[in-house]
XYZ file of C-alpha atoms in Angstrom:
469
model
C -0.762 10.721 32.810
C -4.336 11.517 31.682
C -3.048 12.724 28.304
C -1.144 9.472 27.692
C -4.169 7.421 28.747
C -6.362 9.492 26.415
C -4.079 8.649 23.494
C -4.202 4.913 24.263
C -8.002 4.933 24.696
C -8.644 6.730 21.394
C -6.205 4.484 19.523
C -8.050 1.407 20.790
C -11.407 2.968 19.906
C -10.129 3.830 16.431
C -9.100 0.215 15.908
C -12.388 -1.145 17.303
C -14.716 1.032 15.240
C -12.610 0.620 12.070
C -13.037 -3.132 12.473
C -16.778 -2.594 12.826
C -16.769 -0.893 9.438
C -17.052 2.784 10.356
C -15.331 5.205 7.995
C -11.997 6.683 9.060
C -13.169 9.975 7.547
C -15.483 10.488 10.507
C -13.628 8.342 13.047
C -10.291 10.174 12.838
C -11.532 13.690 13.693
C -13.876 12.376 16.393
C -11.078 10.411 18.054
C -8.703 13.356 17.737
C -11.114 15.707 19.512
C -11.960 13.015 22.072
C -8.260 12.624 22.891
C -8.033 16.349 23.585
C -11.167 16.272 25.762
C -10.023 13.231 27.745
C -6.680 14.906 28.376
C -8.595 17.669 30.192
C -8.007 20.506 27.728
C -11.617 21.377 26.856
C -10.889 24.800 25.350
C -8.463 23.356 22.792
C -10.832 20.759 21.378
C -12.206 22.900 18.536
C -8.866 24.516 17.543
C -7.323 21.032 17.628
C -9.688 20.105 14.819
C -9.834 23.340 12.803
C -6.135 24.182 13.030
C -4.054 21.122 13.896
C -6.125 18.329 12.317
C -7.089 20.191 9.153
C -3.607 21.663 8.658
C -2.051 18.208 8.777
C -4.761 16.779 6.494
C -4.293 19.531 3.914
C -0.503 19.198 4.141
C -0.712 15.513 3.273
C -3.044 16.253 0.353
C -0.623 18.904 -0.867
C 2.217 16.375 -1.038
C 0.560 13.187 -2.193
C -2.739 13.919 -3.961
C -1.236 13.727 -7.493
C 0.153 10.246 -6.786
C -3.151 8.932 -5.410
C -5.054 10.505 -8.321
C -2.773 9.252 -11.094
C -2.357 5.851 -9.441
C -6.109 5.275 -9.241
C -6.620 6.579 -12.785
C -3.860 4.327 -14.138
C -5.338 1.315 -12.382
C -8.788 1.956 -13.805
C -7.402 2.452 -17.339
C -5.415 -0.803 -17.071
C -8.554 -2.666 -15.988
C -10.929 -1.108 -18.520
C -8.504 -1.364 -21.450
C -8.422 -5.145 -21.039
C -4.697 -5.039 -20.213
C -5.163 -6.658 -16.797
C -7.112 -9.551 -18.318
C -4.584 -9.976 -21.152
C -1.682 -10.188 -18.689
C -3.571 -12.610 -16.459
C -4.555 -14.889 -19.346
C -1.007 -14.981 -20.701
C 0.525 -15.887 -17.333
C -2.109 -18.575 -16.783
C -1.551 -20.026 -20.268
C 2.211 -20.206 -19.739
C 2.047 -21.770 -16.261
C -1.026 -23.957 -16.689
C -3.951 -24.496 -14.359
C -1.892 -26.894 -12.213
C 0.116 -23.863 -11.050
C -2.987 -21.961 -9.956
C -1.498 -20.453 -6.797
C 1.717 -19.307 -8.480
C -0.216 -17.889 -11.443
C -2.443 -15.740 -9.226
C 0.519 -14.483 -7.186
C 2.506 -13.536 -10.302
C -0.389 -11.820 -12.072
C -1.161 -9.712 -8.991
C 2.546 -8.928 -8.576
C 2.970 -7.802 -12.189
C -0.025 -5.495 -11.988
C 0.702 -3.939 -8.595
C 4.415 -3.481 -9.319
C 3.365 -1.746 -12.522
C 1.317 0.761 -10.546
C -2.195 -0.709 -10.451
C -4.130 -0.233 -7.199
C -4.412 -3.385 -5.094
C -8.201 -2.964 -4.916
C -8.477 -2.777 -8.709
C -6.280 -5.879 -8.942
C -8.431 -7.801 -6.470
C -11.625 -7.041 -8.391
C -10.029 -7.821 -11.774
C -8.199 -11.007 -10.805
C -10.718 -12.717 -8.505
C -12.934 -14.140 -11.332
C -9.807 -15.548 -13.036
C -8.466 -16.932 -9.746
C -11.808 -18.572 -8.999
C -11.812 -20.442 -12.304
C -8.164 -21.438 -11.922
C -8.573 -22.787 -8.399
C -11.724 -24.639 -9.380
C -9.991 -26.277 -12.359
C -7.018 -27.289 -10.201
C -9.351 -28.358 -7.342
C -7.468 -26.111 -4.882
C -9.540 -24.904 -1.887
C -11.220 -21.597 -2.593
C -10.335 -20.421 0.925
C -6.729 -19.952 -0.282
C -7.651 -17.420 -2.997
C -7.619 -14.332 -0.719
C -4.157 -15.196 0.605
C -2.790 -15.728 -2.931
C -4.164 -12.356 -4.083
C -2.900 -10.676 -0.910
C 0.595 -12.133 -1.298
C 0.882 -10.793 -4.832
C -0.695 -7.424 -4.036
C -0.172 -6.448 -0.387
C 3.406 -7.519 0.311
C 6.657 -7.505 -1.694
C 5.413 -5.369 -4.612
C 3.973 -2.823 -2.178
C 6.863 -2.387 0.241
C 10.082 -4.095 -0.836
C 10.759 -4.170 -4.581
C 12.832 -1.127 -5.595
C 10.968 1.381 -7.715
C 7.468 0.263 -6.818
C 5.105 3.221 -7.353
C 2.918 2.186 -4.386
C 2.007 5.151 -2.190
C 3.636 3.398 0.782
C 6.982 3.621 -1.012
C 6.466 7.319 -1.749
C 5.489 8.527 1.728
C 9.025 8.466 3.275
C 10.586 10.425 0.387
C 10.157 13.990 1.728
C 11.169 12.928 5.250
C 14.398 11.131 4.305
C 15.258 12.914 1.011
C 15.256 9.559 -0.777
C 13.500 8.028 -3.782
C 11.445 4.916 -4.543
C 14.591 2.919 -5.368
C 15.981 3.304 -1.816
C 18.234 0.403 -0.701
C 17.476 -1.572 -3.893
C 19.392 -4.789 -3.204
C 18.189 -5.080 0.393
C 14.657 -4.423 -0.821
C 15.000 -7.140 -3.444
C 16.256 -9.601 -0.812
C 13.243 -8.786 1.368
C 10.935 -9.217 -1.631
C 12.393 -12.641 -2.461
C 11.909 -13.797 1.137
C 8.259 -12.735 1.079
C 7.589 -14.243 -2.342
C 9.205 -17.650 -1.921
C 8.211 -18.160 1.730
C 4.643 -17.067 1.008
C 4.360 -19.249 -2.082
C 5.803 -22.221 -0.192
C 3.301 -21.731 2.639
C 0.269 -21.556 0.347
C 1.413 -24.490 -1.773
C 1.995 -26.577 1.358
C -1.549 -25.728 2.541
C -2.923 -26.802 -0.840
C -0.958 -30.065 -0.738
C -2.169 -30.766 2.785
C -5.762 -30.105 1.728
C -5.412 -32.464 -1.239
C -4.092 -35.261 0.988
C -7.052 -34.698 3.321
C -9.459 -34.990 0.402
C -10.428 -31.307 0.436
C -11.039 -29.803 -2.977
C -12.303 -26.446 -4.176
C -15.490 -26.887 -2.167
C -19.081 -25.940 -2.851
C -19.825 -22.230 -2.805
C -22.870 -20.243 -3.761
C -21.449 -17.887 -6.364
C -24.677 -15.905 -6.379
C -23.805 -14.598 -2.924
C -20.351 -13.403 -3.870
C -19.626 -9.698 -4.111
C -19.757 -8.250 -7.606
C -18.466 -4.969 -8.975
C -20.986 -2.177 -8.735
C -20.717 -1.511 -12.452
C -21.163 -4.076 -15.180
C -17.672 -4.833 -16.453
C -18.881 -5.135 -20.030
C -19.994 -1.517 -20.017
C -16.541 -0.102 -19.331
C -14.067 -2.625 -20.744
C -12.502 -2.201 -24.165
C -14.314 -4.245 -26.810
C -11.122 -5.224 -28.658
C -8.638 -7.769 -27.348
C -5.249 -6.387 -26.357
C -1.985 -8.310 -26.739
C 0.274 -9.165 -23.815
C 3.127 -7.021 -25.190
C 0.879 -3.999 -25.616
C -0.611 -4.539 -22.151
C 2.865 -4.580 -20.577
C 4.082 -1.348 -22.215
C 2.417 1.060 -19.724
C 3.500 -1.044 -16.732
C 7.115 -1.149 -17.895
C 6.977 2.585 -18.588
C 6.074 3.368 -14.964
C 9.177 1.650 -13.577
C 11.663 2.434 -16.373
C 10.746 6.105 -16.734
C 10.827 6.493 -12.969
C 14.352 5.031 -12.899
C 15.478 7.167 -15.858
C 14.318 10.375 -14.181
C 15.753 9.384 -10.793
C 19.210 8.299 -11.910
C 19.848 10.071 -15.233
C 17.658 13.081 -15.980
C 17.266 14.843 -12.624
C 20.891 14.378 -11.445
C 22.044 16.095 -14.631
C 19.835 19.167 -14.234
C 20.766 22.441 -12.556
C 17.976 23.411 -10.142
C 19.611 26.647 -8.878
C 17.195 28.909 -10.731
C 14.235 26.875 -9.483
C 15.554 27.089 -5.920
C 15.884 30.850 -6.284
C 12.313 31.097 -7.535
C 10.984 28.838 -4.746
C 13.382 29.349 -1.807
C 11.325 27.223 0.606
C 11.141 24.253 -1.741
C 12.977 21.090 -0.626
C 14.095 20.032 -4.085
C 15.994 16.947 -2.941
C 12.956 15.738 -1.031
C 10.662 16.426 -3.992
C 12.566 14.788 -6.860
C 11.406 11.293 -5.925
C 7.772 12.411 -5.922
C 8.183 14.266 -9.220
C 9.597 11.110 -10.827
C 6.543 9.050 -9.839
C 4.096 11.739 -10.954
C 5.707 12.123 -14.379
C 6.009 8.341 -14.872
C 2.341 7.705 -14.023
C 1.154 10.637 -16.149
C 3.124 9.441 -19.185
C 1.965 5.837 -18.677
C -1.698 6.925 -18.529
C -1.289 9.017 -21.685
C 0.466 6.217 -23.586
C -2.195 3.682 -22.572
C -4.994 5.959 -23.767
C -3.211 6.495 -27.109
C -2.460 2.779 -27.549
C -6.154 1.977 -27.243
C -7.531 4.938 -29.231
C -10.601 3.750 -31.113
C -10.977 0.683 -28.890
C -12.293 2.243 -25.669
C -15.906 1.424 -24.934
C -16.349 4.547 -22.812
C -13.093 6.396 -22.154
C -14.821 9.268 -20.372
C -16.440 6.855 -17.925
C -13.107 5.144 -17.235
C -11.333 8.458 -16.603
C -14.103 9.739 -14.345
C -14.338 6.503 -12.408
C -10.566 6.340 -11.903
C -10.601 9.929 -10.668
C -13.413 9.288 -8.189
C -11.730 6.110 -6.940
C -8.749 8.147 -5.756
C -10.804 10.268 -3.364
C -11.645 7.825 -0.594
C -8.110 6.376 -0.194
C -6.402 9.783 -0.097
C -8.882 11.314 2.332
C -8.853 8.221 4.562
C -5.074 8.389 4.821
C -5.028 12.186 5.209
C -7.582 11.937 8.024
C -5.346 9.463 9.838
C -2.463 11.909 9.424
C -4.653 14.639 10.923
C -5.417 12.396 13.884
C -1.703 11.725 14.339
C -0.928 15.441 14.306
C -3.449 16.113 17.086
C -2.056 13.213 19.128
C 1.475 14.575 18.627
C 0.371 17.951 20.008
C -0.698 16.448 23.353
C 1.626 16.476 26.337
C 1.247 12.736 26.829
C 2.734 12.069 23.399
C 6.143 13.190 24.623
C 6.251 10.171 26.938
C 5.240 7.811 24.124
C 7.649 9.436 21.650
C 10.618 9.261 24.002
C 9.818 5.652 24.890
C 9.813 4.672 21.213
C 12.897 6.692 20.270
C 14.848 5.386 23.260
C 13.838 1.785 22.618
C 17.145 1.140 20.829
C 19.075 4.458 20.838
C 22.137 2.891 19.187
C 20.094 1.399 16.343
C 17.127 3.536 15.261
C 16.203 0.927 12.640
C 14.648 -1.266 15.331
C 12.625 1.444 17.064
C 11.563 2.782 13.659
C 10.298 -0.657 12.628
C 8.381 -1.025 15.906
C 6.783 2.415 15.524
C 5.782 1.894 11.883
C 4.293 -1.578 12.244
C 2.511 -0.755 15.528
C 0.754 2.301 14.104
C -0.024 0.428 10.879
C -1.622 -2.288 13.011
C -3.654 0.177 15.041
C -4.967 2.032 12.001
C -5.347 -1.124 9.911
C -3.513 0.661 7.114
C 0.141 0.596 6.059
C -0.097 4.028 4.433
C -2.042 5.457 7.381
C 0.331 4.086 10.006
C 3.376 5.123 7.994
C 2.010 8.634 7.531
C 1.210 9.108 11.220
C 4.571 7.722 12.345
C 6.637 9.773 9.903
C 4.681 12.996 10.366
C 5.294 12.794 14.127
C 8.676 11.035 14.302
C 10.186 11.314 10.821
C 12.478 14.236 11.593
C 13.681 12.537 14.784
C 14.548 9.362 12.908
C 16.279 11.302 10.147
C 18.498 13.087 12.660
C 19.158 9.802 14.504
C 20.178 8.184 11.237
C 22.644 10.977 10.481
C 24.023 10.848 14.032
C 24.552 7.080 13.954
C 25.834 6.931 10.382
C 22.846 5.018 8.981
C 21.987 5.697 5.354
C 18.543 7.376 5.074
C 17.834 4.966 2.189
C 18.005 2.088 4.668
C 15.692 3.976 7.031
C 13.284 4.441 4.103
C 13.211 0.769 3.160
C 12.852 -0.497 6.741
C 10.040 1.987 7.425
C 8.037 0.883 4.374
C 8.588 -2.844 4.930
C 7.722 -2.579 8.629
C 4.497 -0.727 7.808
C 3.567 -3.726 5.662
C 3.612 -6.014 8.707
C 0.742 -5.599 11.151
C -1.298 -3.528 8.673
C -3.406 -6.592 7.839
C -4.815 -7.324 11.285
C -8.477 -8.472 11.150
C -9.846 -4.900 11.195
C -7.818 -3.872 8.112
C -9.990 -2.351 5.410
C -7.961 -4.113 2.719
C -8.555 -7.514 4.328
C -12.269 -6.889 4.843
C -12.667 -5.726 1.221
C -10.692 -8.660 -0.166
C -12.755 -11.206 1.760
C -15.958 -9.509 0.596
C -14.814 -9.688 -3.037
C -14.054 -13.401 -2.663
C -17.274 -14.144 -0.747
C -15.373 -15.673 2.179
C -15.097 -15.015 5.914
C -12.279 -14.342 8.355
C -12.817 -17.811 9.813
C -12.318 -19.458 6.419
C -9.328 -17.526 5.101
C -7.748 -15.161 7.606
C -5.091 -17.520 9.032
C -3.437 -17.889 5.636
C -3.751 -14.163 4.915
C -2.053 -13.397 8.228
C 0.770 -15.821 7.506
C 1.684 -14.359 4.096
C 0.975 -10.672 4.847
C 2.090 -10.351 8.478
C 4.354 -13.082 9.833
C 6.494 -13.608 6.726
C 6.858 -9.846 5.960
C 7.925 -9.239 9.575
C 10.548 -11.979 9.206
C 11.726 -10.308 5.975
C 11.886 -6.916 7.698
C 13.895 -8.371 10.578
C 16.315 -9.904 8.075
C 16.801 -6.551 6.329
C 17.415 -4.807 9.670
C 20.088 -7.370 10.547
C 21.764 -7.160 7.117
C 21.556 -3.368 7.097
C 23.025 -3.112 10.583
C 25.925 -5.419 9.728
C 26.629 -4.375 6.150
C 25.014 -0.971 5.706
C 22.667 0.075 2.925
C 23.018 -1.409 -0.533
């Protein structure tokens, strides 16, 4: 009883202090040790940190550090090469300023689906979005929701092949790949895109009828990047076709490795050399790593002679990977300590027995609940899968559910409640745009929580009736 209460208390404290802006790097271990202390096991508090917490943290780093590193590096190279700006300008020119909302959504979607970090996208696209919305006289308060829809939703969790870390996390647990349940994922993505676009456009139309325009805002108070963009961006303009090459490479090379190259290789000698290696569970991760590495290399070569400061871009991209990976790994460490407590058995059994005949539903509840508590889709997904992944995998096999369907539902569900008000992504996005929760959060919540949860529910229903496809 005390152990279960300790878990609930520390989860609530984690959510509260994360909302107040405290770093998860320090919060996660403190809350993990506090959970052990509150459960009455004083002697285990230090080993819970040194052995359980740190083992889980290092295990997550071991699996996913290359993806975080290459993803952040690729995003920085795309931004500093001028590719992000070239893509944005081309989309805007084709659609026109009267399609400001759609233009911002599509630009963000192209970049994030191509492997660019959502934070890099937000920083790069906000100045363009601001000018677009001002020209179209669309309320500025809708900018965060438009960026979030293109960056935090369908390209992050639903579209098959997306290199987002959220789509990679289930791979070793379900022996799947980033293209899991491709048609169902595409259906979910279309629901999120069209419903989200319709919502934002209807808000803009309503504002226009009410006489509300862009509004007056003090741009001097808006958040700026900590480094002058002109000091790192390429000084030669890049064409749209050239800018798209690295993005297309990430997806196409990933697909080629997943469906053509790796299935045709004989890994028996590799298995003999590394007998403990789960090759099937690693192939999906290897595909992403190789695709991102090749894309980074090609982008550097394409812009040889045109980089303002390539060393600075590489170093900055490398450093930008550290905080996200350690934040997520710390949340995994916290989850491992929680899973070691006696009270977790009660919580685990309650979740697993929620719908014993259809693990898709209980899986979705577990993923989105933990994502909401941590304010992070990757953090919640990592905690849930590290503690319950094996259970769900066995339940899927027992009930005849394709692990690919389990993969897609897990990722889409984690992209539901992850954007509650305390979410770091939401707080950062609002800071970039110089707006407040009061001004913009309702629309963010609609396009990043309510609509994605509807899409996830639809995929669960289709998957239950028709299976994975």
